[in-house]
Short mmCIF file of C-alpha atoms in Angstrom, two decimals:
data_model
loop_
_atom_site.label_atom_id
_atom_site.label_comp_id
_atom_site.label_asym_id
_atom_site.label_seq_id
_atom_site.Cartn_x
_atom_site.Cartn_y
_atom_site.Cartn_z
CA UNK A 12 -2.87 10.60 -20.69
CA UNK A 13 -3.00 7.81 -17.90
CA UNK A 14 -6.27 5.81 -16.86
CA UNK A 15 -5.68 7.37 -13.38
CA UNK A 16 -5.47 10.97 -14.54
CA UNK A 17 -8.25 10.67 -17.29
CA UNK A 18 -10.70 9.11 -14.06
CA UNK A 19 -10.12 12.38 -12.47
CA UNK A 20 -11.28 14.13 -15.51
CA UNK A 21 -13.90 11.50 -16.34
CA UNK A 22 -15.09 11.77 -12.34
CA UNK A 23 -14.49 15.76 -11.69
CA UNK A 24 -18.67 17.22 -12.72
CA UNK A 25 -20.35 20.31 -10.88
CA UNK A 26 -22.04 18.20 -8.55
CA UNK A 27 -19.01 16.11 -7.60
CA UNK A 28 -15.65 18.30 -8.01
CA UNK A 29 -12.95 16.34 -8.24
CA UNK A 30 -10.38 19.37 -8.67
CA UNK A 31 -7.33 20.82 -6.08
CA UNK A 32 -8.18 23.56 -3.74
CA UNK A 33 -4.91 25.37 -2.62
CA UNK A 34 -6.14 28.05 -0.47
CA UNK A 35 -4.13 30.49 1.14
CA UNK A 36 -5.22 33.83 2.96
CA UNK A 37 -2.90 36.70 2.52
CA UNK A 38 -2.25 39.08 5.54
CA UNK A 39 -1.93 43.24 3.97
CA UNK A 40 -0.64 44.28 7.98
CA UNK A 41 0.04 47.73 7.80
CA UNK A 42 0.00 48.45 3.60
CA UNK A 43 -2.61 48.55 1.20
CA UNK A 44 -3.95 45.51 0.42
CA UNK A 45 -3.75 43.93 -3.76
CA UNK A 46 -6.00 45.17 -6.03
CA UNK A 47 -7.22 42.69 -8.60
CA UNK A 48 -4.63 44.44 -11.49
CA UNK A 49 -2.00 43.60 -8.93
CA UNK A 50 -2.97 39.78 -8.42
CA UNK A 51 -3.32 39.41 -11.93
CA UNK A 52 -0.04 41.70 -13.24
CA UNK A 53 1.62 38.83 -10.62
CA UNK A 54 0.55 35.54 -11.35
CA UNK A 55 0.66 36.40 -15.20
CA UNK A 56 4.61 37.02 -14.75
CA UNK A 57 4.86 33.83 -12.82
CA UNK A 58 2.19 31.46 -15.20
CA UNK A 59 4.18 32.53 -18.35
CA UNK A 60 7.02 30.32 -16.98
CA UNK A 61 5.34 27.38 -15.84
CA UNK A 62 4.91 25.01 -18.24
CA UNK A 63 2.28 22.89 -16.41
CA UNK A 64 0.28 26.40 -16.21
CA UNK A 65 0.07 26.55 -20.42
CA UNK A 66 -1.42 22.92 -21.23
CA UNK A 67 -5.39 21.50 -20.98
CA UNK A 68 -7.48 18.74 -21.61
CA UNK A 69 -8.31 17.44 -25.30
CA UNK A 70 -10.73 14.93 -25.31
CA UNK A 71 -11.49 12.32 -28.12
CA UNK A 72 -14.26 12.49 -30.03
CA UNK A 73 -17.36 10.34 -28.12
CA UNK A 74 -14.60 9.47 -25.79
CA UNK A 75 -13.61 6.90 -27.08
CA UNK A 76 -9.95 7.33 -26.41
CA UNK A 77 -8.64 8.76 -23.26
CA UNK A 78 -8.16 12.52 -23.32
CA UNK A 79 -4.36 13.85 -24.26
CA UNK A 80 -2.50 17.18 -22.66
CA UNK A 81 -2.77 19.73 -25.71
CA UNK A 82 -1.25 23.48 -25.28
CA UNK A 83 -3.74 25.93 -23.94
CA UNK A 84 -3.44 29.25 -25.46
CA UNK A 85 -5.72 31.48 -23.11
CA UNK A 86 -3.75 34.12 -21.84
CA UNK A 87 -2.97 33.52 -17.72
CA UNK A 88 -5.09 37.12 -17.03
CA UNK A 89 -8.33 35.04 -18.02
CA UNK A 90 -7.84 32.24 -15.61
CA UNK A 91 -7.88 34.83 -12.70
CA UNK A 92 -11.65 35.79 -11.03
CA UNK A 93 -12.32 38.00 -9.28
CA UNK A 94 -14.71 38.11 -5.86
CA UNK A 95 -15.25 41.33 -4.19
CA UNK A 96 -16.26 39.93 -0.30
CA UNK A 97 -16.38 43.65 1.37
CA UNK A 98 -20.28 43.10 1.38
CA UNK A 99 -20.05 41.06 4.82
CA UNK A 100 -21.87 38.45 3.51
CA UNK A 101 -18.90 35.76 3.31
CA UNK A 102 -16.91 33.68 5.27
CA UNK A 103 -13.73 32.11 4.79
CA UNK A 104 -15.43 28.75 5.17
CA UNK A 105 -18.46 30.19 3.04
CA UNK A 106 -16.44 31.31 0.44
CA UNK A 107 -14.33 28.26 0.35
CA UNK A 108 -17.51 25.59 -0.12
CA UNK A 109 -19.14 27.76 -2.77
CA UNK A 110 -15.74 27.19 -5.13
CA UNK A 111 -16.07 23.82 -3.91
CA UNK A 112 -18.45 23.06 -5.69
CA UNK A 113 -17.98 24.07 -9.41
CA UNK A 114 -15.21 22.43 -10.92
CA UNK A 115 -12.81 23.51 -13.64
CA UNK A 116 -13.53 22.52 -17.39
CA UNK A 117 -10.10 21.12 -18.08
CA UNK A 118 -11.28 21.24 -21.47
CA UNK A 119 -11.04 24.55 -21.67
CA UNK A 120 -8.86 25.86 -18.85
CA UNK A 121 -7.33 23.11 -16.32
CA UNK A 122 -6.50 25.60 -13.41
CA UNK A 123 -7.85 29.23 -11.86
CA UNK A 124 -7.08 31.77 -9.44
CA UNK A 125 -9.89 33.36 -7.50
CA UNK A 126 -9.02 36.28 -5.89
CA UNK A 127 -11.15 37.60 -2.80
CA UNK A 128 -10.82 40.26 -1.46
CA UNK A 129 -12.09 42.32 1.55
CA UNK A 130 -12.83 39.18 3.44
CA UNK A 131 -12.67 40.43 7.02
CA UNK A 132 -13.22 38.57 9.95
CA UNK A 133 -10.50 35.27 9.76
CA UNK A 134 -8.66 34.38 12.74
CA UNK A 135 -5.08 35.23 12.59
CA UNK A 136 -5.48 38.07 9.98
CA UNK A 137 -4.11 41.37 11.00
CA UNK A 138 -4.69 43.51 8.73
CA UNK A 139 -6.77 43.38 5.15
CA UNK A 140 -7.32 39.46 4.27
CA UNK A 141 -7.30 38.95 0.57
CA UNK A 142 -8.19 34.96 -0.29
CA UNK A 143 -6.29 33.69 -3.30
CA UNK A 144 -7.51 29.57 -4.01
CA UNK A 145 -5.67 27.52 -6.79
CA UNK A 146 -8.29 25.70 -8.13
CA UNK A 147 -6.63 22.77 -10.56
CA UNK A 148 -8.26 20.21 -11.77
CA UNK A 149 -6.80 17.09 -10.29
CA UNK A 150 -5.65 15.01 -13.38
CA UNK A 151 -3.03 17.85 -13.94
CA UNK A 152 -1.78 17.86 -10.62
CA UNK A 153 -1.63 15.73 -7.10
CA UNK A 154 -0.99 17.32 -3.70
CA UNK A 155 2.89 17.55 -4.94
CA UNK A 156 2.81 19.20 -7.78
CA UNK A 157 -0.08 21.44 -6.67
CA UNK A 158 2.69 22.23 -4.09
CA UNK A 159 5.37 23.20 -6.16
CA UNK A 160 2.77 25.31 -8.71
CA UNK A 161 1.77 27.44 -5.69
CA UNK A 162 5.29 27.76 -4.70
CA UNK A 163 6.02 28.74 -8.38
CA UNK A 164 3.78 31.23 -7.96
CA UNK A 165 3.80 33.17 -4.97
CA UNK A 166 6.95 31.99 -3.70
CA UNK A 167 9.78 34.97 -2.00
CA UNK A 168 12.30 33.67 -5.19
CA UNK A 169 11.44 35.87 -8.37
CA UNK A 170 10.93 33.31 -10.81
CA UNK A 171 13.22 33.81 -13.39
CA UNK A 172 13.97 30.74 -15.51
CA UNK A 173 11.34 28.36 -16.76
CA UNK A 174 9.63 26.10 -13.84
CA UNK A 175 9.80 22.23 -14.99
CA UNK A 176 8.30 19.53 -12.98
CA UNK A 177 9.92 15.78 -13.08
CA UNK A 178 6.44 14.72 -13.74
CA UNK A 179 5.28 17.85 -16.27
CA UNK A 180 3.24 15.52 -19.32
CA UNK A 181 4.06 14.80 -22.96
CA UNK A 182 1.93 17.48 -24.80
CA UNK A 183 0.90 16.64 -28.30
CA UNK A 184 -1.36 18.00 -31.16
CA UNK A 185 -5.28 18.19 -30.51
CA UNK A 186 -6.87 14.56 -32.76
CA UNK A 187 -9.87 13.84 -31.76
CA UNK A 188 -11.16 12.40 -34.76
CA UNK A 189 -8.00 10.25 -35.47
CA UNK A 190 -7.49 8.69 -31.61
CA UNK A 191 -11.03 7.88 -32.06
CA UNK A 192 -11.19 5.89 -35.41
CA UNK A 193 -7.55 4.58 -33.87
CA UNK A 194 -9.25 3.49 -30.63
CA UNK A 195 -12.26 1.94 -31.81
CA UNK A 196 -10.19 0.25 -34.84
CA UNK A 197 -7.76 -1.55 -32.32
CA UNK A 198 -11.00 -1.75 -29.03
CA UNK A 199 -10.56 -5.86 -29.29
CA UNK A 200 -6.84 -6.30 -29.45
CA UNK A 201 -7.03 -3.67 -26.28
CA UNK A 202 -9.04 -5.20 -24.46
CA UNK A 203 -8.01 -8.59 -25.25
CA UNK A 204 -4.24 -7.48 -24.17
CA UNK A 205 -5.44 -5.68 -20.40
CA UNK A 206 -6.89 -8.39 -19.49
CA UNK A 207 -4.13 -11.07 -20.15
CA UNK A 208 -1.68 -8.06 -17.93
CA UNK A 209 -4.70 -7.18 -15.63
CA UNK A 210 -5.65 -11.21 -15.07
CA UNK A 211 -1.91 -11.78 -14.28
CA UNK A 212 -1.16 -9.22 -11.87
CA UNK A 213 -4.22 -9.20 -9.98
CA UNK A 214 -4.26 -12.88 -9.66
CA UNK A 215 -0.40 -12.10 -8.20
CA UNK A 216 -1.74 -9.17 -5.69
CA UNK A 217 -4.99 -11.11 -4.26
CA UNK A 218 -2.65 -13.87 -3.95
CA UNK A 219 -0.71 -11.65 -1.03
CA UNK A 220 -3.46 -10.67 0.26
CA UNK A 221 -4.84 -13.92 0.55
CA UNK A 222 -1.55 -15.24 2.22
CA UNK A 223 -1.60 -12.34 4.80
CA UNK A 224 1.94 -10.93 3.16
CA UNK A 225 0.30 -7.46 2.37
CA UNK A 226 -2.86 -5.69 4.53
CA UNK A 227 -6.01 -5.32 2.14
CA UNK A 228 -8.86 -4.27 4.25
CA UNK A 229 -12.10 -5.65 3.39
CA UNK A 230 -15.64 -3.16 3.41
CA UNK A 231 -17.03 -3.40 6.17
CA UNK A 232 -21.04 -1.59 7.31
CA UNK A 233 -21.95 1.95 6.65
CA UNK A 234 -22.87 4.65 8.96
CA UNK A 235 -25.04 7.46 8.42
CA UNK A 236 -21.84 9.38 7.07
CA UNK A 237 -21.35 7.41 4.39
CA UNK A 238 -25.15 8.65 2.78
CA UNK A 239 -24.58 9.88 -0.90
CA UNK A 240 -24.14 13.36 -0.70
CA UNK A 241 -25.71 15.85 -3.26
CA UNK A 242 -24.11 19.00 -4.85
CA UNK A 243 -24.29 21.30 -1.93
CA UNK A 244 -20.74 21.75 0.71
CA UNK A 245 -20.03 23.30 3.34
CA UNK A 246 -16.34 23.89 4.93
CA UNK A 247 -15.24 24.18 8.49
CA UNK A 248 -11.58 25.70 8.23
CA UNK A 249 -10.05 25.03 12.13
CA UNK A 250 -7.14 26.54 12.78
CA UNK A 251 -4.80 25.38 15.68
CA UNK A 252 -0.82 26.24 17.16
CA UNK A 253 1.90 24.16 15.28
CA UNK A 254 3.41 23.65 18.86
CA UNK A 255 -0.24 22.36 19.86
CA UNK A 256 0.66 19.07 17.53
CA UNK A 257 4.55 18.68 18.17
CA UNK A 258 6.25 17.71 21.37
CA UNK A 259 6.10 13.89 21.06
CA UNK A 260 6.85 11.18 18.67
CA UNK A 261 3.59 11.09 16.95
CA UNK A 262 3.35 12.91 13.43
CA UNK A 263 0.73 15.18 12.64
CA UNK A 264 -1.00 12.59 10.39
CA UNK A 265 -1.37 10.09 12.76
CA UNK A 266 -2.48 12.57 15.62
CA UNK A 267 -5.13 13.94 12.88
CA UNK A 268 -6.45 10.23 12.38
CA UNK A 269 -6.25 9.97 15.93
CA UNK A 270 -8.54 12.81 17.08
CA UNK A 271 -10.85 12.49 14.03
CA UNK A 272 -11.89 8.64 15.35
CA UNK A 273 -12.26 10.54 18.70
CA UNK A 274 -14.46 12.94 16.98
CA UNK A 275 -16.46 10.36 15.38
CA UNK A 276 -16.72 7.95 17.87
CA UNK A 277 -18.53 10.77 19.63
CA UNK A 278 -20.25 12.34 16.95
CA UNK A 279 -21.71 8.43 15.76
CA UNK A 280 -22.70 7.49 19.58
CA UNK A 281 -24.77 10.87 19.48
CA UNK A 282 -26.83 9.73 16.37
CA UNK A 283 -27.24 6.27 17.68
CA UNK A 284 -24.77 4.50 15.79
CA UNK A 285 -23.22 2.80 18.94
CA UNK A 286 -19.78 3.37 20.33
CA UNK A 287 -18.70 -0.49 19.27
CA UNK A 288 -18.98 0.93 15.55
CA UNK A 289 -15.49 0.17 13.40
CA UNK A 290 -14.45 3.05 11.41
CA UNK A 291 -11.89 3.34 8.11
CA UNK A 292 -10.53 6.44 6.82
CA UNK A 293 -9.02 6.41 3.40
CA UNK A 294 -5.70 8.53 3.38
CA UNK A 295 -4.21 9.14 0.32
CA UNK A 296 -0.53 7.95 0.20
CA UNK A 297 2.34 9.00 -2.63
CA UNK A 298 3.62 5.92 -4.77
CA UNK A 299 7.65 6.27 -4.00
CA UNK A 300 9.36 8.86 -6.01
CA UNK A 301 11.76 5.50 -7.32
CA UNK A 302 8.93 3.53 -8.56
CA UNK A 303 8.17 4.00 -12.34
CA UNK A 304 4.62 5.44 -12.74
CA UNK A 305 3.06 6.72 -15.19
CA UNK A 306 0.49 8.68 -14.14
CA UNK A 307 0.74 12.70 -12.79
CA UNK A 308 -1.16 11.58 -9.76
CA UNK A 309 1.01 9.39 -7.47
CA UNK A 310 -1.89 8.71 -4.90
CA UNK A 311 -3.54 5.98 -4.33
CA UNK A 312 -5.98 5.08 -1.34
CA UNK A 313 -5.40 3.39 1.85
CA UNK A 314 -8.30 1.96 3.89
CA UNK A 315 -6.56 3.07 7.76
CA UNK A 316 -8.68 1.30 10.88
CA UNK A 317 -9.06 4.08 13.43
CA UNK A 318 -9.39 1.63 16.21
CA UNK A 319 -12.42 2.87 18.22
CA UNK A 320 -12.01 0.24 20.39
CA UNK A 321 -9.07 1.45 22.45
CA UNK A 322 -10.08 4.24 24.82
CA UNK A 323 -6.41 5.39 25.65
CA UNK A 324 -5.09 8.00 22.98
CA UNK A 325 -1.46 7.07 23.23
CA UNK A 326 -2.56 2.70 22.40
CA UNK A 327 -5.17 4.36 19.64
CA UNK A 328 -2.35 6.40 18.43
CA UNK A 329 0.27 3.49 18.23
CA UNK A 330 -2.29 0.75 16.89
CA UNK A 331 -3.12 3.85 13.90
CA UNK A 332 0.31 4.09 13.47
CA UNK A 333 1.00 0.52 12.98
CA UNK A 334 -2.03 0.61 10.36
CA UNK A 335 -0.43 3.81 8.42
CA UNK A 336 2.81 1.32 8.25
CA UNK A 337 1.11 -1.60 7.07
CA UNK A 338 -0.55 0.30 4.22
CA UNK A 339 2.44 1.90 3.16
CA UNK A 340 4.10 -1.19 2.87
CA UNK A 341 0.99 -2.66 0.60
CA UNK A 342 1.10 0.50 -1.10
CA UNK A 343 4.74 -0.04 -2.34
CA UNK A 344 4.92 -3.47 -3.00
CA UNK A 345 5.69 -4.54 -6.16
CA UNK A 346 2.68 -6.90 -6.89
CA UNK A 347 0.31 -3.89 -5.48
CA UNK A 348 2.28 -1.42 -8.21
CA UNK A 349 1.66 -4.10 -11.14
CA UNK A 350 -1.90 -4.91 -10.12
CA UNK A 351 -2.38 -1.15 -10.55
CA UNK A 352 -0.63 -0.10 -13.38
CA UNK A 353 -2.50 -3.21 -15.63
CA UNK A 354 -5.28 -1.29 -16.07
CA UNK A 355 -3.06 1.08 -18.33
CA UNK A 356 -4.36 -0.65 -21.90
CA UNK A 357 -8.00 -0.89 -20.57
CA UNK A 358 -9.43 0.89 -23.49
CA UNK A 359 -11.49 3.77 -22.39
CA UNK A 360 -14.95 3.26 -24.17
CA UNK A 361 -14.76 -0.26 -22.34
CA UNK A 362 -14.41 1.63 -19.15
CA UNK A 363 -16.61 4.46 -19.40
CA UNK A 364 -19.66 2.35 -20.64
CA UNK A 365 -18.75 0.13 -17.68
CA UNK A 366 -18.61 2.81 -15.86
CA UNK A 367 -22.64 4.23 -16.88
CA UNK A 368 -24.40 1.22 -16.71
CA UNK A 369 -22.81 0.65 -13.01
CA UNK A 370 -24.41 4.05 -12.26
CA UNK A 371 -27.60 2.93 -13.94
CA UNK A 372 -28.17 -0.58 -11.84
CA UNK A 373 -26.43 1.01 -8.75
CA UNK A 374 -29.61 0.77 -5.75
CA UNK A 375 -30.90 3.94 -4.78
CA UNK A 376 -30.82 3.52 -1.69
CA UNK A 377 -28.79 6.79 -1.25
CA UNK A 378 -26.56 4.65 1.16
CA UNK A 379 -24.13 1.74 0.22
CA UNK A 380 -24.33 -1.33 2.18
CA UNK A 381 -20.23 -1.91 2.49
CA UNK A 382 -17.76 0.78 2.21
CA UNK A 383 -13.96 0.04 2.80
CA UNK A 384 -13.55 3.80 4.33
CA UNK A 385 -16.07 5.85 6.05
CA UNK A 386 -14.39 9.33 5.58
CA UNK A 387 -11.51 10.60 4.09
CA UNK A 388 -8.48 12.37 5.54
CA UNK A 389 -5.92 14.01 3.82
CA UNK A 390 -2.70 15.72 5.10
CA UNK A 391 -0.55 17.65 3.29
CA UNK A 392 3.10 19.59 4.99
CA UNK A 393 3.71 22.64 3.61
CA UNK A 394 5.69 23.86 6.01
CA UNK A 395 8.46 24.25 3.68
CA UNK A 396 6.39 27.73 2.01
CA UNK A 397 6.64 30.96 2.59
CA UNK A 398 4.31 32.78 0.31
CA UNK A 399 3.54 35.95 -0.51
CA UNK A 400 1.99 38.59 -2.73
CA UNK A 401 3.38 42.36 -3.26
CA UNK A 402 3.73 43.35 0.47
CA UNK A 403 1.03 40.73 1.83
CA UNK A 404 2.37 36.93 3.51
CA UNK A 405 0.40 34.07 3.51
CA UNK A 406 -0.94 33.44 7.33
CA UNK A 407 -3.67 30.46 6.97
CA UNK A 408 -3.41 27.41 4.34
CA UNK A 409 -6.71 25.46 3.81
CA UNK A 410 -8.39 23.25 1.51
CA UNK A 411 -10.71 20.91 0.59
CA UNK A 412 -11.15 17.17 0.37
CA UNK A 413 -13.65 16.19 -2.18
CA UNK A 414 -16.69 14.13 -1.04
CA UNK A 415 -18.11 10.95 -3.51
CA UNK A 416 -20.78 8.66 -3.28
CA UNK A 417 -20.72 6.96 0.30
CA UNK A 418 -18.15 9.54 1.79
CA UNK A 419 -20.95 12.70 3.01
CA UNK A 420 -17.90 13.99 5.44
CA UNK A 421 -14.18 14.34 4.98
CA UNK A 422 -11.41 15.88 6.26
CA UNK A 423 -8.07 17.95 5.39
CA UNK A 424 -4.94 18.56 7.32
CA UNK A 425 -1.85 21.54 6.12
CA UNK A 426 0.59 22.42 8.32
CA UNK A 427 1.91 26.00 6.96
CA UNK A 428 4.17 28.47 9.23
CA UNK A 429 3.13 28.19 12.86
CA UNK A 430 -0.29 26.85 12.40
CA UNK A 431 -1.88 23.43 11.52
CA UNK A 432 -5.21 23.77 9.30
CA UNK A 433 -8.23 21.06 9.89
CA UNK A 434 -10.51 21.54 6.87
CA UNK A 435 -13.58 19.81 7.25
CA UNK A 436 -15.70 19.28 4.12
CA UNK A 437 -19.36 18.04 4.27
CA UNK A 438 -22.91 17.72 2.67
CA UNK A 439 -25.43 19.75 4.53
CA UNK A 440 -28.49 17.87 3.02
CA UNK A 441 -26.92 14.85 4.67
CA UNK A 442 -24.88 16.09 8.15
CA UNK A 443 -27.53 18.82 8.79
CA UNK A 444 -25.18 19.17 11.95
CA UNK A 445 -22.16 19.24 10.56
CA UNK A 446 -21.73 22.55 12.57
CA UNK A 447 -21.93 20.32 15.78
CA UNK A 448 -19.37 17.85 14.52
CA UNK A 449 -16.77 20.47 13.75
CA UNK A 450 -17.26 22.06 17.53
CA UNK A 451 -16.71 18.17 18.45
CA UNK A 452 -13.45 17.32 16.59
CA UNK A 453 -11.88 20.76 17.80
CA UNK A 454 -12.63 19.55 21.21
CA UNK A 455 -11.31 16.27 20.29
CA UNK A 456 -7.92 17.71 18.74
CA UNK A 457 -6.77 19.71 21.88
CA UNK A 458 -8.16 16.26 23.49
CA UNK A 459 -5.91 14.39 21.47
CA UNK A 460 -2.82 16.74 21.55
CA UNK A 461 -2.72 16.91 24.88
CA UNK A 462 -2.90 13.08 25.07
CA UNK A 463 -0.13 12.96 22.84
CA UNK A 464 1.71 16.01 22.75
CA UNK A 465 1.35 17.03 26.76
CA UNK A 466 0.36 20.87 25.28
CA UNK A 467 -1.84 22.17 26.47
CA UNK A 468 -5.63 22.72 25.40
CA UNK A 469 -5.74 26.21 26.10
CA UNK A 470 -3.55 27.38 23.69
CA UNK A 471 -4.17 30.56 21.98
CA UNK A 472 -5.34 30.22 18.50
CA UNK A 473 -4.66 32.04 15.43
#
């Protein structure tokens, strides 16, 4: 397995779930909605032919080598739970943040299906709502591949053929005991080897930076979103018109980043924090599909200014724009790549032990003093679905975007059939009024879209 997919493992603990949300809310209309036997009887067709649905995690012994892909031989039935939600005590966003925050064992099983049903209440749900989330833990999929698995699986096509990825992993026999005598055996020639690559081609990268041929952002101050957050979530799923956010020459993304610095421009003045404050997203960006990488996960993050200083949308929305491009360039470059992939032969005692005694001297300050981005936003098009599940169709996408140390807020954008999703993620121990801020980035959306878009802000919602 790759550094980069073993950190998600490594990273990905019940207080801090790392893993893939893939939410999608399933509209009955006039039948009878699933029962459980049916949601199981059809993802267990489906599962059987998807290879990347039959592998998990097997670690080394004391972790001393990074994990391998081994074949998982639970049945696909047992990876489906069940949540009866007819009590009225649930909410879409409830029910969302509670799976939010107990991640998969990948050791054990890398990816489930919960199944909720008798969820009433969600906006745009006609009839009987049943909730199906893919929960997969994030080193065996990015936002791609977690893509094409839930197209694999509830996708119109009958899925008749085995379903390969480009990108599915080598899977090998379980050896924990032999990769760890192996790793700690050859632990100096390792680590003497990464750092003649990882001295070269980081010396090569900072070296473009330093020259002003590729945009590295450097951390700048902390706000009172970036406080550590602790193991509790809660989920603000925002639903708007797909027409609401076309219209113009702005894409989605950049009208998301748009109204979020809006929304926390406001949101920051409100708690003090000043208006002049400079704020950073980090958006995750996909290495180019002709690039040679290794790793399943073909993210990496890019520190995006939201440019709080312009008060005009349409110059905030250009100058963003202009940002996205720079970091897509430094994303892509070749020296960036390299600088990257060196840490490949890192051996993985070295950079777990690292790793706990970085935790262990870290202040507790419960806020860091320099972050490079103050909140996250992701935003995934899946447009291209159409999903569905006996007689039910898929009406609402929505998801999560995990929070981390310094990151207390973040948010998640999927466009799917007519509507566009804004998932906002937060801890309530530290944004106690996190109900506030969501009411104040809806506002700033229709804001921004009409800005942007020239729709208007009373448009019906789902």
């Amino acid at each position: 397995m790759d550094v980069k997919d073993a950190m998600f493992h490594y990273t990905s603990v019940p207080h801090r779930s790392m893993d893939q949300y893939a939410t999608f809310v399933f509209d009955s209309g006039d039948h009878e909605p699933p029962t459980f036997e049916d949601v199981v009887a059809h993802v267990e067709k489906r599962a059987r032919s998807i290879p990347r649905l039959q592998i998990r995690i097997g670690d080394a012994l004391g972790s001393l080598e990074y994990p391998r892909w081994i074949r998982d031989p639970t049945p696909p039935r047992d990876h489906l739970v069940d949540h009866d939600l007819s009590h009225g005590r649930h909410t879409l966003n409830s029910f969302l943040a509670e799976r939010a925050c107990v991640p998969v064992d990948a050791t054990t099983q890398a990816w489930t299906v919960h199944v909720g049903r008798g969820l009433t209440g969600v906006d745009g749900i006609r009839g009987a709502a049943t909730v199906v989330i893919v929960q997969v833990s994030h080193a065996l999929s990015d936002g791609s591949a977690g893509t094409r698995i839930v197209r694999a699986l509830f996708g119109r096509d009958d899925v008749t053929d085995v379903v390969t990825f480009p990108d599915d992993p080598v899977v090998s026999r379980p050896r924990p005991v032999r990769d760890a005598v192996a790793a700690t055996a050859l632990l100096p020639y390792r680590w003497a080897r990464s750092q003649l690559r990882m001295v070269r081609a980081q010396r090569t990268y900072l070296d473009a930076v330093r020259s002003g041929e590729l945009v590295a952002p450097a951390p700048i101050a902390t706000t009172c979103i970036n406080a550590d957050p602790d193991g509790t979530r809660v989920v603000h799923v925002l639903q708007f018109p797909r027409s609401q956010w076309t219209g113009g020459s702005t894409t989605v993304t950049v009208t998301a980043l748009t109204a979020v610095g809006a929304a926390l421009n406001s949101y920051l003045t409100a708690c003090g924090e000043g208006d002049d404050t400079r704020i950073r997203a980090a958006v995750p960006m996909a290495i180019g599909t002709s690039t040679d990488w290794p790793a399943i996960n073909r993210t990496v993050p890019a520190a995006v200014d939201l440019h709080l200083e312009l008060t005009d949308a349409s110059e905030r929305a250009t100058a963003v724009a202009h940002a996205l491009t720079l970091q897509r360039a430094r994303v892509d470059d070749p020296r960036h790549i390299d600088a990257t992939r060196s840490a490949e032969l890192y051996p993985a005692a070295l950079l777990l032990g690292f790793g706990r005694r970085a935790r262990r001297v870290a202040p507790r300050t419960g806020r860091p003093e320099r972050v490079t981005g103050h909140t996250v936003v992701t935003s995934v098009n899946r447009t291209g679905l159409d999903l569905e599940l006996g007689s039910s169709r898929a009406r609402v996408c929505a998801g999560v975007a995990s929070l981390g140390p310094g990151c207390s807020i973040t948010h998640a954008v999927y466009g799917y059939g007519d509507v566009v999703t804004v998932c906002v993620t937060a801890c309530p121990t530290t944004i106690p009024d996190h109900a506030r801020y969501a009411d104040i980035l809806r506002s700033a959306v229709d804001e921004t879209c009409a800005a942007l878009h020239g729709t208007s802000t009373t448009a019906v919602r789902r």
